[in-house]
Coordinates of C-alpha atoms in Angstrom, one line a residue:
M16 CA 117.4 97.9 109.7
R17 CA 114.9 100.6 108.0
E18 CA 115.3 100.5 104.5
R19 CA 116.5 103.9 103.2
V20 CA 116.7 105.6 99.9
T21 CA 119.2 108.4 98.9
T22 CA 118.1 111.8 97.8
D23 CA 119.2 111.8 94.5
Q24 CA 117.1 108.4 93.9
I25 CA 114.1 110.4 95.0
K26 CA 114.8 113.3 92.8
L27 CA 114.9 110.7 89.8
A28 CA 111.9 108.8 91.0
R29 CA 109.9 111.9 91.2
T30 CA 111.0 112.6 87.7
V31 CA 109.6 109.8 85.9
D32 CA 106.5 110.8 83.7
L33 CA 103.0 108.7 84.5
I34 CA 102.1 108.2 80.9
S35 CA 105.8 106.9 79.5
Y36 CA 105.5 104.6 82.7
M37 CA 102.1 102.8 81.9
Q38 CA 102.6 102.8 78.5
Q39 CA 105.2 100.6 79.0
Y40 CA 105.0 98.9 81.8
E41 CA 101.0 98.8 82.4
P42 CA 99.8 99.1 78.5
E43 CA 96.7 97.6 79.3
E44 CA 95.4 99.8 81.6
L45 CA 95.3 102.7 79.4
I46 CA 92.5 103.5 77.5
R47 CA 92.4 107.0 75.7
T48 CA 89.5 109.2 76.0
G49 CA 90.8 112.3 74.1
P50 CA 93.6 113.7 72.5
H51 CA 95.2 114.3 75.6
D52 CA 93.2 112.2 78.3
Y53 CA 93.3 108.8 79.5
K54 CA 91.4 106.9 82.0
T55 CA 92.6 103.0 83.5
A56 CA 90.7 99.8 82.8
T57 CA 90.5 98.8 86.4
H58 CA 89.0 102.2 87.7
S59 CA 87.2 104.3 85.3
S60 CA 87.2 107.3 87.3
L61 CA 91.0 107.7 87.4
C62 CA 91.7 110.0 84.7
I63 CA 95.0 111.0 83.2
S64 CA 96.4 113.2 81.3
D65 CA 99.4 113.5 79.0
N66 CA 101.2 116.3 81.1
G67 CA 101.6 113.5 84.0
L68 CA 98.6 114.9 86.0
W69 CA 95.9 112.2 87.5
H70 CA 92.5 112.5 89.5
W71 CA 90.9 109.6 91.2
Y72 CA 87.6 111.1 91.0
S73 CA 85.3 108.8 93.2
R74 CA 88.3 108.9 95.7
G75 CA 88.9 112.9 95.4
I76 CA 92.6 112.0 95.2
G77 CA 95.2 112.9 92.9
G78 CA 98.5 114.1 91.8
R79 CA 101.4 113.9 88.9
G80 CA 103.7 111.5 88.3
A81 CA 104.1 107.8 88.5
L82 CA 105.7 108.1 92.0
N83 CA 102.8 109.6 92.9
Y84 CA 100.6 107.1 91.2
L85 CA 102.6 104.0 92.9
I86 CA 101.8 104.9 96.4
Q87 CA 98.1 106.3 96.2
V88 CA 96.8 103.8 93.8
K89 CA 99.2 100.9 93.9
G90 CA 99.6 100.5 97.3
M91 CA 103.6 100.7 97.3
D92 CA 105.3 102.1 100.2
F93 CA 107.3 105.4 99.4
V94 CA 110.4 103.4 99.8
S95 CA 109.8 100.6 97.7
A96 CA 108.3 102.7 94.7
V97 CA 111.4 104.9 94.4
R98 CA 113.6 101.9 94.1
H99 CA 111.0 100.7 91.7
L100 CA 111.2 103.5 90.0
C101 CA 115.2 104.1 89.8
E102 CA 115.5 100.3 88.7
L103 CA 113.2 100.5 85.5
E104 CA 115.7 103.8 84.5
L105 CA 112.8 105.3 82.7
P106 CA 113.8 108.9 81.0
A107 CA 111.8 111.5 82.6
H108 CA 109.1 112.5 80.4
A109 CA 110.2 111.0 77.3
P110 CA 107.9 110.4 74.4
F111 CA 106.7 107.1 73.9
Q112 CA 108.2 104.2 72.1
P113 CA 106.3 100.8 72.3
V114 CA 108.4 98.1 73.9
K115 CA 107.4 94.5 74.7
K116 CA 106.6 94.6 78.6
N117 CA 109.7 93.0 80.8
P118 CA 108.2 90.3 83.1
Q119 CA 111.5 91.4 85.3
H120 CA 109.5 94.7 85.9
E121 CA 106.4 93.3 86.6
Y122 CA 104.8 95.4 90.1
E123 CA 103.6 92.8 92.4
R124 CA 101.7 94.3 95.1
K125 CA 103.6 93.9 98.6
P126 CA 101.9 91.6 101.0
F127 CA 99.3 93.4 103.5
A128 CA 101.3 93.3 106.9
Q129 CA 99.6 95.1 109.9
P130 CA 102.1 97.5 111.9
L131 CA 103.0 95.8 115.1
P132 CA 100.3 96.7 118.1
D133 CA 102.0 98.7 121.2
S134 CA 101.3 97.0 124.7
N135 CA 98.2 99.1 125.3
A136 CA 96.1 101.7 123.5
E137 CA 95.8 104.3 126.2
T138 CA 96.8 107.2 123.8
V139 CA 94.3 106.2 121.3
V140 CA 91.4 106.0 123.3
Q141 CA 92.4 109.2 124.9
Y142 CA 92.5 110.7 121.2
L143 CA 89.3 109.3 120.1
K144 CA 87.5 110.5 123.3
R145 CA 88.7 114.0 122.4
R146 CA 87.1 113.6 119.3
G147 CA 84.1 113.0 120.8
I148 CA 84.1 108.8 120.5
D149 CA 82.1 107.4 123.2
G150 CA 84.3 104.7 125.6
K151 CA 81.8 101.6 125.1
I152 CA 82.3 101.7 121.2
L153 CA 86.1 102.0 121.9
K154 CA 86.5 99.2 124.1
Y155 CA 84.5 97.1 121.7
C156 CA 86.6 98.1 118.5
I157 CA 89.5 97.2 120.6
N158 CA 88.2 94.1 121.7
Q159 CA 87.5 92.8 118.3
G160 CA 90.9 94.1 116.9
I161 CA 89.3 96.9 114.5
I162 CA 91.4 99.4 116.2
Y163 CA 94.7 99.4 118.1
Q164 CA 97.4 101.4 118.8
T165 CA 101.1 101.3 117.0
T166 CA 104.4 103.8 117.6
R167 CA 106.5 104.7 114.8
S168 CA 109.4 107.2 115.2
G169 CA 108.1 107.7 118.6
Y170 CA 104.7 109.1 117.8
K171 CA 101.8 107.5 118.2
N172 CA 98.9 106.3 115.9
C173 CA 95.6 104.9 115.6
V174 CA 95.3 101.7 113.6
F175 CA 91.8 101.1 111.9
V176 CA 91.4 97.4 110.4
G177 CA 89.2 95.9 107.6
M178 CA 88.5 92.5 108.0
D179 CA 87.1 90.0 105.6
S180 CA 84.4 87.9 106.1
E181 CA 86.2 85.1 108.0
G182 CA 87.7 88.1 110.1
K183 CA 90.8 88.0 108.6
P184 CA 92.6 91.4 108.6
R185 CA 92.8 92.7 104.9
S186 CA 93.3 96.4 105.3
A187 CA 94.2 98.9 107.7
S188 CA 94.4 102.8 107.7
V189 CA 96.5 104.8 110.3
R190 CA 95.8 108.0 112.1
G191 CA 98.4 110.0 114.1
C192 CA 97.4 111.0 117.5
Q193 CA 99.0 114.1 117.4
G194 CA 99.3 116.1 114.0
I195 CA 97.5 115.5 111.1
F196 CA 99.1 112.6 109.8
R197 CA 97.1 109.7 108.4
G198 CA 98.2 107.1 105.6
E199 CA 97.6 103.4 104.6
C200 CA 99.2 100.3 105.1
A201 CA 100.9 98.8 102.0
G202 CA 99.1 95.9 100.6
S203 CA 95.8 96.8 101.8
E204 CA 92.8 95.6 100.1
K205 CA 90.4 98.5 99.7
Q206 CA 87.7 96.5 99.3
F207 CA 87.5 95.8 103.1
G208 CA 86.7 98.5 104.6
F209 CA 86.7 99.4 108.7
C210 CA 83.2 98.2 109.1
I211 CA 81.0 97.3 112.2
P212 CA 78.4 94.6 112.0
P213 CA 74.9 94.6 113.8
K214 CA 74.0 91.9 116.7
N215 CA 71.1 91.1 114.5
T216 CA 72.2 89.6 111.7
E217 CA 68.7 89.8 109.8
T218 CA 69.2 93.7 109.9
D219 CA 68.5 95.3 106.6
L220 CA 69.9 98.8 107.0
A221 CA 73.5 99.7 106.3
E222 CA 74.8 103.3 107.5
V223 CA 77.6 104.5 105.0
Y224 CA 80.4 106.6 106.1
E225 CA 83.3 108.0 104.6
A226 CA 85.8 107.3 106.9
P227 CA 86.3 105.3 110.5
I228 CA 86.1 108.3 112.6
D229 CA 83.1 109.3 111.3
L230 CA 81.2 106.0 111.8
L231 CA 82.6 105.9 115.2
S232 CA 81.1 109.3 115.7
G233 CA 77.5 108.1 114.3
A234 CA 77.8 105.1 116.7
T235 CA 78.1 107.2 119.5
L236 CA 75.4 109.8 118.6
H237 CA 73.0 106.5 118.5
L238 CA 74.4 105.6 122.2
M239 CA 73.6 109.0 123.5
K240 CA 70.3 109.3 121.7
G241 CA 69.3 106.1 124.0
H242 CA 69.4 103.6 121.2
D243 CA 70.8 100.4 120.4
W244 CA 74.4 101.6 118.9
R245 CA 74.7 98.1 117.3
R246 CA 71.6 97.8 115.6
N247 CA 72.4 98.4 111.9
H248 CA 75.3 97.5 110.2
Y249 CA 78.0 100.3 109.5
V250 CA 80.0 100.6 106.6
S251 CA 83.3 103.0 106.0
L252 CA 84.2 103.5 102.4
G253 CA 87.9 104.7 103.0
G254 CA 87.3 107.9 100.9
L255 CA 84.7 108.5 98.5
N256 CA 84.5 104.9 96.3
Y257 CA 82.5 101.9 95.9
V258 CA 84.8 99.7 96.4
A259 CA 84.3 98.9 100.2
L260 CA 80.6 99.0 99.8
D261 CA 80.3 97.0 97.1
N262 CA 82.1 93.8 98.7
Y263 CA 80.1 94.4 102.1
L264 CA 76.8 94.3 100.4
E265 CA 78.0 91.3 98.2
N266 CA 78.6 89.5 101.5
H267 CA 75.5 90.4 103.3
P268 CA 73.0 89.9 100.8
E269 CA 70.2 90.9 103.3
I270 CA 70.9 94.5 103.4
H271 CA 68.0 96.5 101.1
K272 CA 68.8 100.0 102.8
L273 CA 71.3 102.4 102.7
L274 CA 71.3 105.2 104.8
L275 CA 74.5 107.6 103.3
R276 CA 76.0 110.0 106.1
L277 CA 78.5 111.3 104.1
D278 CA 80.2 114.9 104.7
N279 CA 78.0 117.8 103.7
D280 CA 80.1 119.2 101.4
E281 CA 80.2 119.6 97.3
P282 CA 82.1 116.1 96.7
G283 CA 80.3 114.2 99.4
L284 CA 77.0 115.5 98.2
Q285 CA 77.7 114.5 94.8
F286 CA 79.0 110.9 95.8
A287 CA 75.9 110.5 97.5
M288 CA 74.0 111.3 94.3
K289 CA 76.0 108.6 92.6
L290 CA 75.7 105.8 95.2
Q291 CA 71.8 106.7 95.2
E292 CA 72.1 106.0 91.5
R293 CA 74.0 103.1 91.5
Y294 CA 72.2 101.2 94.1
Q295 CA 68.5 102.0 93.0
A296 CA 69.6 100.7 89.4
R297 CA 70.3 97.4 91.1
G298 CA 67.4 97.1 93.0

C-alpha cells in the first residue's frame, strides 16, 4: 500500500522555514556570506536568503522553504520529506534559537531504488523516436540497461540510468512519455550521470550535454552524418552542475578534450564558460 500524507501535514510542512530548519539540524552546512545571505558548505553555488528563498546556481533550480530543499537538494521523495518535517515540529518562520542537534532527527539519505521496469519498452521507444532519436542508439541503450520503461499511476515513463565504473546503477531520472513530467529517483547520487562510453577505450574526447535526451540527439546526429556514433565519450550532466563530469573525468584519465554541447541559452552559455575556466585551470 502506498504511503500517504494528509492535506494538513502537507500544509504544515510547507510552512517550515529553511533557515530555521538548517540552523537546528544542519548548522555545519550554513556559511554566512552577508547580512541576509548564506551559502552551503557542500555546494558553494547553493545560496539561501534569510527569507527562506534558495537558488542553486550551478543547477539552475531554486525554491522556498525546507520542503523544496529536502526534495530537490537532499533527494528525498515528497512523502518522506513531508513526514520528516512534521515529525520535527519546527515552528514556521521562527527566529533561530541555537540548540544541540538531536541524533533522532538526523536525515539519512534514502537508499537508491530504481522503479520496476515494464516487460517491454515500446512506449519509450515510440516517444524517443518522435523526439528524433535513432532506433539503433535506443536498442543499444536498452540492451545496456541504461534506458527502460516503467509505469506509475497508469502513465508510461522513460527511465535514464546512471552507472558507476563497475556497471552498478547509482542514479536514475524519469521523463514522462506523455506531458511534461520529469523527476529524479530518491537516493540518486548526482555524480553518476547518464553516460555512454566509446568503443575505443583510449579515446581522449568527451562530448558533454545537459540532459540524457540531448546526449541521445547528439549521438543521432553523428549517425546521420555517417560517423561512428560511439567514437567519443558521451556525458550528460543532469542539469548545470559539475559533479557528474568531475566524477567521469576522474574515472577516465585518458580524456584530455571536452566538446561542450550545452543549450544555446544564457544559462547554458554562462555555464559553458565556467566549465571552460574550471577544466583549463586543471590542465
